[in-house]
GROMACS .gro file of C-alpha atoms in nm:
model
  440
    1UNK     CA    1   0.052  -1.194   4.639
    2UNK     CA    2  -0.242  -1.031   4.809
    3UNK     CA    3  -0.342  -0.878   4.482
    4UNK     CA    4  -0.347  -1.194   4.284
    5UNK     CA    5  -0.538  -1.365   4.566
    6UNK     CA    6  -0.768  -1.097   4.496
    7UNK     CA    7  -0.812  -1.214   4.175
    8UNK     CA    8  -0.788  -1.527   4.202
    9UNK     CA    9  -1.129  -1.510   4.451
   10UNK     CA   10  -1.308  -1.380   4.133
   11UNK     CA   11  -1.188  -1.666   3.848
   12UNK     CA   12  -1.064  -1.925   4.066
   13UNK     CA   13  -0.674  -1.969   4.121
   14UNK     CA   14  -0.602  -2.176   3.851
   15UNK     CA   15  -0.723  -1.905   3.579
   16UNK     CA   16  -0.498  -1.611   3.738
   17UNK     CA   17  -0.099  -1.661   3.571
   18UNK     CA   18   0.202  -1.503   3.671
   19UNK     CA   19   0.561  -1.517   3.622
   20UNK     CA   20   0.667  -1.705   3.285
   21UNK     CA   21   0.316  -1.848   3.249
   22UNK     CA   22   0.219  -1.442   3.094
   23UNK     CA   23   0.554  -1.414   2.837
   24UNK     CA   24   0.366  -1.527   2.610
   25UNK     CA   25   0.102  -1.188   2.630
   26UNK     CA   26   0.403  -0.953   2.705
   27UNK     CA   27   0.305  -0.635   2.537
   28UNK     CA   28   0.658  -0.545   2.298
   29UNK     CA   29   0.879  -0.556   2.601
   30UNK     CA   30   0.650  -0.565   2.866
   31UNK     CA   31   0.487  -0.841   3.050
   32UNK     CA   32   0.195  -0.825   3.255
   33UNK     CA   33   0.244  -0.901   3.612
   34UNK     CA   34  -0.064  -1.128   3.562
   35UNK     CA   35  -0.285  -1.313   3.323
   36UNK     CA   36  -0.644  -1.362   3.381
   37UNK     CA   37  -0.886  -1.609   3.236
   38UNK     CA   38  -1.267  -1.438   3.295
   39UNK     CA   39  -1.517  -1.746   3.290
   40UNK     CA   40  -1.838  -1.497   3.258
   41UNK     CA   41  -1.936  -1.168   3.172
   42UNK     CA   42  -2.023  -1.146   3.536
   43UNK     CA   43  -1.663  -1.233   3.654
   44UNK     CA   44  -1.520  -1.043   3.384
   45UNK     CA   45  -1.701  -0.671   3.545
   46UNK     CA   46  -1.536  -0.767   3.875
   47UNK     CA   47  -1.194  -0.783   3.753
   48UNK     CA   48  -1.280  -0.453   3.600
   49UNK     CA   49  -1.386  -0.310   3.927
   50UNK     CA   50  -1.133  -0.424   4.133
   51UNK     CA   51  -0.874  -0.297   3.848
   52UNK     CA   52  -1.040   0.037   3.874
   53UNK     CA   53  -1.029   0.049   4.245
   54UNK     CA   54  -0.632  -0.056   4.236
   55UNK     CA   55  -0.597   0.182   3.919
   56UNK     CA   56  -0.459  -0.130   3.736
   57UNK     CA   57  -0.369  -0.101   3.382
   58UNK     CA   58  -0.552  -0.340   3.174
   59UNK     CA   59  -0.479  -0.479   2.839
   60UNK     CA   60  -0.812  -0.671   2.677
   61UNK     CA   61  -0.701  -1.003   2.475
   62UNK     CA   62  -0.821  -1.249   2.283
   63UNK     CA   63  -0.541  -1.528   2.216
   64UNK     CA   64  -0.300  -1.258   2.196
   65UNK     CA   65  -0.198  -1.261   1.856
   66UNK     CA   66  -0.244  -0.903   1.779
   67UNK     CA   67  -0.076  -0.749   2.083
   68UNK     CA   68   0.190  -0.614   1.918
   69UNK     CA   69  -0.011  -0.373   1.741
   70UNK     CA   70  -0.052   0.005   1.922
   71UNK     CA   71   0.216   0.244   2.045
   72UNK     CA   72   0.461   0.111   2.399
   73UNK     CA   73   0.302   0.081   2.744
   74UNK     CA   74   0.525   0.134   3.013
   75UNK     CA   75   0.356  -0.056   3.254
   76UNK     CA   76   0.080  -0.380   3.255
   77UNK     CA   77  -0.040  -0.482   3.511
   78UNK     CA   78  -0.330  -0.736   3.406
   79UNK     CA   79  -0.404  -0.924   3.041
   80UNK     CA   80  -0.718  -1.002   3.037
   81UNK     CA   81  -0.784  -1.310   2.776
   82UNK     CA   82  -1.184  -1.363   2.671
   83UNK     CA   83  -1.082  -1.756   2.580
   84UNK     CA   84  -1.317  -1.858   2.831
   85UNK     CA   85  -1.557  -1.667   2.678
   86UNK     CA   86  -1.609  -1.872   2.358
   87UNK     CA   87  -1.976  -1.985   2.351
   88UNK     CA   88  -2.205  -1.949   2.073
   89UNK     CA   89  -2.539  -1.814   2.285
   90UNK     CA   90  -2.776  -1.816   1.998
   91UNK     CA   91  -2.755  -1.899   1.632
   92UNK     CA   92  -3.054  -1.870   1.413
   93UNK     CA   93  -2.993  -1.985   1.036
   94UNK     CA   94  -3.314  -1.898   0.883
   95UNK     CA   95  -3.228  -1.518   0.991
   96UNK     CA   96  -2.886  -1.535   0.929
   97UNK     CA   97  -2.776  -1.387   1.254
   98UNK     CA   98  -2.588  -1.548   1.568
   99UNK     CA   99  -2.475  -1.412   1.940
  100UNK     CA  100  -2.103  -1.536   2.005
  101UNK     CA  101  -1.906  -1.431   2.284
  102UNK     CA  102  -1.607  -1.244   2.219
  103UNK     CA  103  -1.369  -1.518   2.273
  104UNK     CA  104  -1.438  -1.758   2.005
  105UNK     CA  105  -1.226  -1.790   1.750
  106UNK     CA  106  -1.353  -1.675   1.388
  107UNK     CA  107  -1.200  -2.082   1.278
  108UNK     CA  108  -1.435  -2.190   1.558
  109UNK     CA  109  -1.728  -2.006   1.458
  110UNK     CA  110  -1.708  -2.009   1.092
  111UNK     CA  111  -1.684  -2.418   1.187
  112UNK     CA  112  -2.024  -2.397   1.305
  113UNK     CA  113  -2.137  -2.173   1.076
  114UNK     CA  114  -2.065  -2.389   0.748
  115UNK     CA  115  -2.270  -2.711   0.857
  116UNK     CA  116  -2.541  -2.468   0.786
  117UNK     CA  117  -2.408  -2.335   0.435
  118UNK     CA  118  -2.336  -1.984   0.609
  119UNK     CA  119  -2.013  -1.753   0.720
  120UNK     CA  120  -1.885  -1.457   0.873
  121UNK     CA  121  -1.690  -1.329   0.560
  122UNK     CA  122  -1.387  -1.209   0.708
  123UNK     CA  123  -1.024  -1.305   0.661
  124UNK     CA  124  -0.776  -1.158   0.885
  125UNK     CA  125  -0.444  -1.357   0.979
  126UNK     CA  126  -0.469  -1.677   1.179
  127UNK     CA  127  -0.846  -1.712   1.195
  128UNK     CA  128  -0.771  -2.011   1.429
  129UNK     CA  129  -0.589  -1.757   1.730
  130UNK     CA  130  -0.832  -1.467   1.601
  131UNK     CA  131  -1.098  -1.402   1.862
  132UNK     CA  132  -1.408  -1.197   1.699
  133UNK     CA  133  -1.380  -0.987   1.994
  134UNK     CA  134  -1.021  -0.915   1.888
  135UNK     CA  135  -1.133  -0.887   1.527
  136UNK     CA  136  -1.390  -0.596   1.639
  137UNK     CA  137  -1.162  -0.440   1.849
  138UNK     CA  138  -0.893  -0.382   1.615
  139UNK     CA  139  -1.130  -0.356   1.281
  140UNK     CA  140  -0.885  -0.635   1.148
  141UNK     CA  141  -0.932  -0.756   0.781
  142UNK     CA  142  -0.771  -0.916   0.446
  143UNK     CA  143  -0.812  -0.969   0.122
  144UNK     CA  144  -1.163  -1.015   0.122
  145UNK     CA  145  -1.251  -0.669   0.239
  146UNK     CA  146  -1.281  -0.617  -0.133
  147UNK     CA  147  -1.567  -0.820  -0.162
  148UNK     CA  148  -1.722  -0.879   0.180
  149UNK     CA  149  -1.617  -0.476   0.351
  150UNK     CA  150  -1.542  -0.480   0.764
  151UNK     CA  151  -1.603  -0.616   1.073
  152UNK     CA  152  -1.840  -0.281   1.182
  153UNK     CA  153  -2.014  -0.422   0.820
  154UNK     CA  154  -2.148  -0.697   1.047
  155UNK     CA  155  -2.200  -0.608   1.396
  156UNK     CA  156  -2.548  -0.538   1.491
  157UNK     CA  157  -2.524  -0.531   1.865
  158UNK     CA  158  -2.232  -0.599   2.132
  159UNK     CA  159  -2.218  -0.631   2.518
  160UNK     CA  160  -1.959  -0.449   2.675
  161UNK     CA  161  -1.746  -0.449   2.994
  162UNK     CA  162  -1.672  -0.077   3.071
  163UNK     CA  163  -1.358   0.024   3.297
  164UNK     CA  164  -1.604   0.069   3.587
  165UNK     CA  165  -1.737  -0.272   3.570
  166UNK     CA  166  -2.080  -0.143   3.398
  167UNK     CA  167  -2.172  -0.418   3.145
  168UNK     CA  168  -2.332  -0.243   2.888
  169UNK     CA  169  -2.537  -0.342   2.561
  170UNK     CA  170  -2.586  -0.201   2.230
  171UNK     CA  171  -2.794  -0.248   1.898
  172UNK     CA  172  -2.965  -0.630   1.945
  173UNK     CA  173  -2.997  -0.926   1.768
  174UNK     CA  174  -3.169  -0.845   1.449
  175UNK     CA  175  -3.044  -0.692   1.087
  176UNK     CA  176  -3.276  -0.388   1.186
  177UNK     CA  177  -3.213  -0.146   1.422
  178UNK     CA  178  -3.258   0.231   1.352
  179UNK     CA  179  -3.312   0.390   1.711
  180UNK     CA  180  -3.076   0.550   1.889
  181UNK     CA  181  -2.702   0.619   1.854
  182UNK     CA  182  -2.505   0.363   1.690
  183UNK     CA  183  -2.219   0.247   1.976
  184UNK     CA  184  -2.132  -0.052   1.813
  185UNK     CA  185  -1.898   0.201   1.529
  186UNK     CA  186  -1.790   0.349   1.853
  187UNK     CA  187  -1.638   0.010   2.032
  188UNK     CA  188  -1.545  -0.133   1.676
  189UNK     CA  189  -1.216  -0.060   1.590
  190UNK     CA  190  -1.145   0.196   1.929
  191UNK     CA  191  -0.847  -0.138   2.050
  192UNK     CA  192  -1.027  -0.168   2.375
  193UNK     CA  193  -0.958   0.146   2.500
  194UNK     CA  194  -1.322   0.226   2.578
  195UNK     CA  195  -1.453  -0.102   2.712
  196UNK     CA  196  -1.399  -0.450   2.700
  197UNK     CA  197  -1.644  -0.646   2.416
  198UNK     CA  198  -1.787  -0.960   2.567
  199UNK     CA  199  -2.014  -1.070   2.312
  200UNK     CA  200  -2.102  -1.011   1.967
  201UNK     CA  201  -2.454  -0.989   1.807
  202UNK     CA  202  -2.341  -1.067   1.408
  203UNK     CA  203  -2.485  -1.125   1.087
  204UNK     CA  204  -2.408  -1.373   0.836
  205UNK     CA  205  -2.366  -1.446   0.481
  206UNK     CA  206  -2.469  -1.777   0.266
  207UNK     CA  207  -2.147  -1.916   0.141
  208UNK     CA  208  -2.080  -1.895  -0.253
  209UNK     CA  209  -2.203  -2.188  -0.439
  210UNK     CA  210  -1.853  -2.128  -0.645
  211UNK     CA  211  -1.500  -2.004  -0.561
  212UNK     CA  212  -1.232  -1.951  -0.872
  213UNK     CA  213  -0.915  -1.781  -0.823
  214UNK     CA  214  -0.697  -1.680  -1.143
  215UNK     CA  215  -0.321  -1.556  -1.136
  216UNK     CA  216  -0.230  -1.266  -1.365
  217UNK     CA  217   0.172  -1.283  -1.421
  218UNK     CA  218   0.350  -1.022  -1.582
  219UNK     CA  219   0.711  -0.867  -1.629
  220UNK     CA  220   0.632  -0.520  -1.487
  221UNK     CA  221   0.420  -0.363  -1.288
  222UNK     CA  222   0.281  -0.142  -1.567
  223UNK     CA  223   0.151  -0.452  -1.744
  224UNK     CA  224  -0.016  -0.575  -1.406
  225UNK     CA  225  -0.159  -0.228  -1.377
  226UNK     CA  226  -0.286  -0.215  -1.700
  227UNK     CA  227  -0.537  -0.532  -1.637
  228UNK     CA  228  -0.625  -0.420  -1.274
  229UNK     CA  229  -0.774  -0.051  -1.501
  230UNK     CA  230  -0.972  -0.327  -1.691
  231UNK     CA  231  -1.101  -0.507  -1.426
  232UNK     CA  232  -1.169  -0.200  -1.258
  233UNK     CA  233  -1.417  -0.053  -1.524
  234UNK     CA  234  -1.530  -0.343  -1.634
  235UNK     CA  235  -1.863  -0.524  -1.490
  236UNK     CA  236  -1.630  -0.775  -1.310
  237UNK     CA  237  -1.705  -0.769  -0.914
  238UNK     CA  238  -1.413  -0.988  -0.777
  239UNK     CA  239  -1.402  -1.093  -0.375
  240UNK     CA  240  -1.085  -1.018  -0.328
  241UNK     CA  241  -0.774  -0.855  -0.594
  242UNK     CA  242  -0.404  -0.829  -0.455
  243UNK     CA  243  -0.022  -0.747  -0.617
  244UNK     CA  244   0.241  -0.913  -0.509
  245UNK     CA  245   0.629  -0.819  -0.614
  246UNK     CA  246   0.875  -1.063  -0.752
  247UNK     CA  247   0.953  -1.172  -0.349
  248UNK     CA  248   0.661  -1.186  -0.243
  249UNK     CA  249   0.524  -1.412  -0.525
  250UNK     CA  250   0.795  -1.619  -0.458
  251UNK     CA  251   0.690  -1.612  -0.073
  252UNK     CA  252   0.343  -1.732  -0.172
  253UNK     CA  253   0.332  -1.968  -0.436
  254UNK     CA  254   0.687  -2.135  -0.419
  255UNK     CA  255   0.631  -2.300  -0.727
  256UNK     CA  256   0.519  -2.069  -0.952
  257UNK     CA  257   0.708  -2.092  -1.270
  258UNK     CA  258   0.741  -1.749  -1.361
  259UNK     CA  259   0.923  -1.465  -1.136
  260UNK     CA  260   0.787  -1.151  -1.193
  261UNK     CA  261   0.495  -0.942  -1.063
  262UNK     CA  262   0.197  -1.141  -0.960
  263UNK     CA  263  -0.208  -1.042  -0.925
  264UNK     CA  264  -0.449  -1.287  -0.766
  265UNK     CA  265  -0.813  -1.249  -0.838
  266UNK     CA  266  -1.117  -1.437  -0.694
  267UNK     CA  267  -1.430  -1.459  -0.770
  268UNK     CA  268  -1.724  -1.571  -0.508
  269UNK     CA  269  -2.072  -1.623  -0.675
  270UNK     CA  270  -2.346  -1.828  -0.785
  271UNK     CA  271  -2.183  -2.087  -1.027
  272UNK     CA  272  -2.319  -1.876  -1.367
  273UNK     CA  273  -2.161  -1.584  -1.208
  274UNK     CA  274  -1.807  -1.673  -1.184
  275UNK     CA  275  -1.825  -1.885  -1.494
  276UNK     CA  276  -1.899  -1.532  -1.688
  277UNK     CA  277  -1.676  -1.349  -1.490
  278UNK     CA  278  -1.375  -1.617  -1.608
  279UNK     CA  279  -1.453  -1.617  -1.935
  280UNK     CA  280  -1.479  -1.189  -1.905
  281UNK     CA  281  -1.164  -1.164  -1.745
  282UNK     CA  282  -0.951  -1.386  -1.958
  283UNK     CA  283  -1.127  -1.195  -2.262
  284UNK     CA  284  -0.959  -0.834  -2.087
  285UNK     CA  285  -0.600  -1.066  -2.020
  286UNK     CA  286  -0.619  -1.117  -2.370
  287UNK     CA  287  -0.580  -0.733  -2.468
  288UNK     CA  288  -0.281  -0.705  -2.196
  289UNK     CA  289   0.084  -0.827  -2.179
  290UNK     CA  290  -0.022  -1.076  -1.941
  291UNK     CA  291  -0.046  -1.438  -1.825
  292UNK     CA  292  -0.388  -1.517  -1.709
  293UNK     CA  293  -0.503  -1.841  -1.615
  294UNK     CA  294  -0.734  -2.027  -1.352
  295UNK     CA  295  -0.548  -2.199  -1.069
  296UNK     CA  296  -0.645  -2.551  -0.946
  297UNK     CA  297  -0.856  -2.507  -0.608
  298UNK     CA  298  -0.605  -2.639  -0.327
  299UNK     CA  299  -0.339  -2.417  -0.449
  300UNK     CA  300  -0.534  -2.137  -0.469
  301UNK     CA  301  -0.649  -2.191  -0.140
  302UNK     CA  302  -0.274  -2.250  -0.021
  303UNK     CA  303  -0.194  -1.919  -0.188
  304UNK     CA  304  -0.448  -1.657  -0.057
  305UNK     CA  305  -0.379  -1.849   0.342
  306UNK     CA  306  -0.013  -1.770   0.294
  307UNK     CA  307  -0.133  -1.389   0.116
  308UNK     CA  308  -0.396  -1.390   0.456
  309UNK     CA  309  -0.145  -1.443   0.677
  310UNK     CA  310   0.173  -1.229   0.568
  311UNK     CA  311   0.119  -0.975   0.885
  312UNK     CA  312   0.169  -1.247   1.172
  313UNK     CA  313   0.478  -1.401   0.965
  314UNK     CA  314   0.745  -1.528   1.306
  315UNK     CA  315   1.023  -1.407   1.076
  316UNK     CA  316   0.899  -1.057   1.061
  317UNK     CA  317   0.947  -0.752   1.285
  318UNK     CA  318   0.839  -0.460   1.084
  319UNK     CA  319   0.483  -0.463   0.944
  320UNK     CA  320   0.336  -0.208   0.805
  321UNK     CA  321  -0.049  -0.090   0.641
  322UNK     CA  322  -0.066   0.175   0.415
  323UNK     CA  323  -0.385   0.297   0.310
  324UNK     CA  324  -0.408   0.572   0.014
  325UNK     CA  325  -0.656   0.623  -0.316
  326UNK     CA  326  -0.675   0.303  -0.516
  327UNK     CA  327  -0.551   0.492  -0.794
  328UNK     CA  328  -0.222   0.542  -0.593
  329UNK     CA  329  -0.166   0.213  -0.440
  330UNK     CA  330   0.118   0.069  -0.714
  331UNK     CA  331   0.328   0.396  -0.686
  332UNK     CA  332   0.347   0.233  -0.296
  333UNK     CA  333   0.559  -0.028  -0.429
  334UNK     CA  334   0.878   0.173  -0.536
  335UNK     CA  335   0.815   0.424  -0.248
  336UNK     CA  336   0.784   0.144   0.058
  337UNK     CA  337   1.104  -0.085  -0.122
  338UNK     CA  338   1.313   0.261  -0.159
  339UNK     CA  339   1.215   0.286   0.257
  340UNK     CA  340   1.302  -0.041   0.330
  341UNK     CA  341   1.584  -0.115   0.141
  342UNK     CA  342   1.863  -0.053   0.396
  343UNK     CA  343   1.832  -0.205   0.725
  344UNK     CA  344   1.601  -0.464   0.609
  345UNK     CA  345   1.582  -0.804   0.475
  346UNK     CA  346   1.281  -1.030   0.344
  347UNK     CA  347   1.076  -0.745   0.218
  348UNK     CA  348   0.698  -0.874   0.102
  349UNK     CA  349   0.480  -0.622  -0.037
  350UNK     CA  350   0.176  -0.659  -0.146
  351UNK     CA  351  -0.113  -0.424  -0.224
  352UNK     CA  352  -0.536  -0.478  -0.149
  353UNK     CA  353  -0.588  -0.337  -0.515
  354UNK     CA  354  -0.937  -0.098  -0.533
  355UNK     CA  355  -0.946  -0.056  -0.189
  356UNK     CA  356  -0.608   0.128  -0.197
  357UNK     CA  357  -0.461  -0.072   0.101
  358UNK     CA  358  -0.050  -0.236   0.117
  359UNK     CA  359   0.088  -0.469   0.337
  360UNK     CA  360   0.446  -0.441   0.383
  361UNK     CA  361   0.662  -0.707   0.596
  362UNK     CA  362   1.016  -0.703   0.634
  363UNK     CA  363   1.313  -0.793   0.913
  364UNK     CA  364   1.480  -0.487   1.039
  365UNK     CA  365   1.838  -0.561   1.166
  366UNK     CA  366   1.883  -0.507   1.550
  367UNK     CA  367   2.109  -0.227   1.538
  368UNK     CA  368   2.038   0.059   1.721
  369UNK     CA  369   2.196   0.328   1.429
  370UNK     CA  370   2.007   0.145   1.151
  371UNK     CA  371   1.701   0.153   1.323
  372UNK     CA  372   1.776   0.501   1.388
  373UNK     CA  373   1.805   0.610   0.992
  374UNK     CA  374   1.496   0.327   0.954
  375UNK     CA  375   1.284   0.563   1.153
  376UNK     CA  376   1.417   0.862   0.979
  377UNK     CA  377   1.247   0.714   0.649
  378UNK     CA  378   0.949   0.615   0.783
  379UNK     CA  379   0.866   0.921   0.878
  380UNK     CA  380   0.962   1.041   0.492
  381UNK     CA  381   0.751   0.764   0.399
  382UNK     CA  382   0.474   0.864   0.625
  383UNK     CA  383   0.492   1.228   0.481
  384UNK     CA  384   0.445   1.097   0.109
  385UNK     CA  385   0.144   0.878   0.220
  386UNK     CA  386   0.027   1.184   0.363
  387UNK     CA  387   0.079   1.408   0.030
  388UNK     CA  388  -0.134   1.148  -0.118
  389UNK     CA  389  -0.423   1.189   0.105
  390UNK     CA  390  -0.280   0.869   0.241
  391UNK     CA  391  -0.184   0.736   0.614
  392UNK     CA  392   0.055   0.487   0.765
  393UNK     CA  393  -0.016   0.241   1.033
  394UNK     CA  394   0.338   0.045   1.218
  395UNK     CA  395   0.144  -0.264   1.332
  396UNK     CA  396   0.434  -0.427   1.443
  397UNK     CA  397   0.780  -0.304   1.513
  398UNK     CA  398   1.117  -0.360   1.767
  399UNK     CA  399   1.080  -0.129   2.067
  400UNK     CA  400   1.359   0.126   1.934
  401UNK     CA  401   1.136   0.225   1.678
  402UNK     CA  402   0.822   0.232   1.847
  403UNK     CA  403   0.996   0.471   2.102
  404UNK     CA  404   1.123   0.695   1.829
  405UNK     CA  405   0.765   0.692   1.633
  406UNK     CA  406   0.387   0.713   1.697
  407UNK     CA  407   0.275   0.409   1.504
  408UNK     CA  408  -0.086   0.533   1.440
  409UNK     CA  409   0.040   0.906   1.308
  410UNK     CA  410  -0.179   1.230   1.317
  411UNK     CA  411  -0.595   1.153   1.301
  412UNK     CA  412  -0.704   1.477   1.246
  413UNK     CA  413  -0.932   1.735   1.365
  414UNK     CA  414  -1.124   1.443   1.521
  415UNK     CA  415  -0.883   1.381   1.762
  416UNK     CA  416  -1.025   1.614   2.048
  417UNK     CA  417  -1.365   1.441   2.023
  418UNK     CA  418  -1.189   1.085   2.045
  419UNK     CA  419  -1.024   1.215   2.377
  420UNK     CA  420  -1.340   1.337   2.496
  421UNK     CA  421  -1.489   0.979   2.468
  422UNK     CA  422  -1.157   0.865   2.634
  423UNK     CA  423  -1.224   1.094   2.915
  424UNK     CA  424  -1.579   0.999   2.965
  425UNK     CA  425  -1.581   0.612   2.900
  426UNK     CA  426  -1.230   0.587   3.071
  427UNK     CA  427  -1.142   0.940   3.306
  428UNK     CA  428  -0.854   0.658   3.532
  429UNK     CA  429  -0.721   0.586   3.202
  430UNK     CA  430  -0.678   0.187   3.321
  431UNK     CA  431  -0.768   0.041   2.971
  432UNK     CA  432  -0.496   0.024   2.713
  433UNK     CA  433  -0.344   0.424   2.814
  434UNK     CA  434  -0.161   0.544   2.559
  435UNK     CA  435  -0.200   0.260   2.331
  436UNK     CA  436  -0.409   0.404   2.060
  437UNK     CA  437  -0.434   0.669   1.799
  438UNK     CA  438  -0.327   1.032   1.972
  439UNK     CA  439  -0.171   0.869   2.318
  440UNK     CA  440  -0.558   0.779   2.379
   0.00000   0.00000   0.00000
C-alpha cells in the first residue's frame, strides 16, 4: 500500500489501478500489480525514478492492445499507459509536419489530420486502440507498407523517458535534419526496452485525390501468382497488394461469390493515375486465368479493415509474421498450412505480396501435448524461413508455447551490440527485461 501511495503522490490516486482494475493490461499470464495513468512528461520521469530506485519492472503501454507481443515476463510490477498523454502540441499544415504525444491514438490523429486533406499513412490493426507511441515502439504496420514504408519512414524527432527518469530528445520538428546520430531508428521499433517515447515529432502525407481497390480471383495459387509477376514488372505502383487463401477470403469478404484464392490491389493517386493504372491492370488480368474487376468503395473499404485487422482477431491465439524474399512469399502458404494443420482451427493466411511479409492467424487447442508437437513444427517452420533467408516472429501465442519458444528467434551477429545498448540505456534492466529480441 505504501508503494502505491507512492505513486499515487506523483499522478494523483485516482490514475494509480490495482487489483481487477489492471486484468485488462496483464502481460500473457501476468498482471501488473499496478496501472498508472502519467498526466505529463514531467510526471511520467518520476514514476521512472521512483521505479528505478524500487528496481520495479516496467512495461510501457499505450491502450494495451499489443501487449501480447514479446517473449513471458515473470514478474510486472507497473503498466505504464501514455492515454493521458494524447495532445496534439503543434501541427503545421503548410509543412506537413505535427508534434503528438505518444498517447494519441493514430484514429484520433489521422481525425485531425484529414480536415486539412493530410495523413499519417499507416495501417496497423485497430487504429482506434493504436497509440503512435505504441506504433513506434513496436514498428507496427499493414498493408499499406507497400505503398507508404514504416513508422521510422516518418519520425523526425521523439522525446523520450529513459529508465533513470532523464527525458531525452532527438531529431526536431522539421523534414531536415542531418547532424548527429540518428536515435530516433534506435527507439523505433526497440518495444520500449530502451526508454519510454512521450512524444512524436512526424511528418505527413497529402491524402490521394483517388482510392480504387480491384479483386483478382482465381482457382490456384499459380494463376494468382502469375498476375502478381505482371504487376510486379510492370509500371503499376499499387499502395498496398495482399493473397488471401480460400478461408481467409471467405473471412474477409463474406459475400464474395467465388471461393478460391483471392488478391486485393489498391491503388492511391492523383485521379489520372489510378484511372491508367485500372485500365493497365485489367489489360495484364486479361493475359491471366483470372477474375479481375474493380470493387464498389464501401466494400472495399470493409474488406482491407477486416484484411488490417486479422492480427488482433478475439478468436485467435496464435499469430504469426513471416518475413522472407518477395519471390518466396507464396511457397509460405503450403509451408505455414502444413504447420498448422494439426492442433489448429480457423487458419487465415494471408501474404503482404512484394514486400515478402505473411500473416498467419489460427486457434491452437488448449492441450498441453498438442501444443507440445505445435512447438515442435514451429521450430521446423522457423528453420525453413531461415533456409530462405527468411525469419519468424510469434506475436501472439498461449503461455505453453511461449515457454517452450523464443518468439523473436536468432538476430544475428548484431545481437552483442543490441545488448550493449541494453546495458547502457537500461544496466537495472527495469524496462520490459527479457521481453525483446535475444532476452534483451
Amino acid at each position: 500500500m505504501a508503494q502505491q501511495n507512492e505513486l499515487a503522490a506523483i499522478v494523483g490516486k485516482e490514475w494509480v489501478r490495482a487489483g481487477r482494475d489492471v486484468q485488462t493490461f496483464a502481460i500473457d499470464d501476468v498482471c501488473p500489480s499496478w496501472l498508472v495513468y502519467p498526466g505529463s512528461v514531467d510526471e511520467l520521469a518520476a514514476i521512472m525514478r521512483c521505479a528505478r530506485q524500487r528496481e520495479w519492472i516496467v512495461v510501457p503501454a499505450g491502450f494495451g492492445a499489443g501487449l501480447g507481443l514479446g517473449n513471458r515476463l515473470s514478474r510486472v510490477d507497473i503498466v505504464v499507459s501514455t492515454q493521458r498523454l494524447n495532445q496534439i502540441l503543434e501541427y503545421t499544415p503548410e509543412d506537413l509536419t505535427a508534434a503528438v504525444q505518444a498517447g494519441c491514438s493514430l484514429a484520433s490523429f489521422n481525425a485531425v489530420l484529414q480536415e486539412h486533406g493530410q495523413w499519417l499513412p499507416l495501417d496497423p490493426p485497430q487504429p482506434e486502440r493504436a497509440s503512435l507511441g505504441a506504433i513506434a515502439a513496436t514498428a507496427d504496420f499493414g498493408p499499406l507498407r507497400l505503398g507508404f514504408g514504416l513508422p521510422r519512414d516518418y519520425v523526425i524527432g521523439m522525446q523520450v523517458v529513459q529508465p533513470d527518469g532523464t527525458v531525452i530528445k532527438s531529431g526536431g520538428r522539421v523534414v531536415k535534419n542531418v547532424a548527429g546520430y540518428d536515435l530516433n531508428k534506435l527507439f523505433v521499433g526497440s518495444l520500449g526496452t530502451l526508454g519510454i517515447i512521450a512524444q512524436l515529432n512526424l511528418k505527413l502525407r497529402p491524402l490521394p485525390p483517388a482510392d480504387a481497390t480491384c479483386s483478382v480471383q482465381a482457382d490456384t495459387l499459380e494463376a494468382l501468382d502469375d498476375l502478381i509477376r505482371l504487376v510486379a514488372a510492370s509500371e503499376l505502383l499499387p499502395a498496398a497488394l495482399v493473397s488471401c487463401s480460400a478461408d481467409t477470403a471467405e473471412h474477409v469478404w463474406p459475400d464474395c461469390s467465388h471461393s478460391g484464392w483471392l488478391c486485393l490491389i489498391r491503388f492511391l493517386d492523383a485521379e489520372a493515375a489510378v484511372a491508367y493504372q485500372l485500365t493497365r491492370l485489367h489489360e495484364l488480368a486479361r493475359t491471366s486465368a483470372v477474375r479481375c474487376e474493380q470493387l464498389e468503395a464501401s466494400r472495399a473499404h470493409m474488406i482491407w479493415q477486416r484484411i488490417r485487422d486479422l492480427r488482433a482477431a478475439p478468436a485467435a491465439n496464435l499469430v504469426l509474421r513471416l518475413h522472407v524474399r518477395p519471390s518466396d512469399v507464396s511457397r509460405l502458404f503450403s509451408l505455414v498450412g502444413n504447420c498448422l494443420a494439426e492442433g489448429c482451427d480457423q487458419v487465415l493466411l494471408c501474404s503482404y505480396n512484394r514486400v515478402g511479409a505473411m500473416i498467419a492467424c489460427a486457434r491452437s487447442e488448449p492441450t498441453v501435448a498438442i501444443q507440445s508437437n505445435l512447438c515442435d513444427r514451429l521450430h521446423q517452420l522457423r528453420r525453413q524461413c531461415q533456409m530462405m533467408d527468411g525469419s519468424m516472429i510469434i506475436e501472439r501465442a498461449p503461455t505453453n508455447i511461449k515457454q517452450a519458444i523464443d518468439v523473436w528467434g536468432e538476430v544475428g551477429s548484431s545481437i552483442g551490440l543490441m545488448r550493449s545498448l541494453k546495458q547502457q540505456f537500461d544496466p537495472k534492466r527495469i524496462l520490459n527485461p527479457g521481453r525483446f529480441v535475444g532476452g534483451i
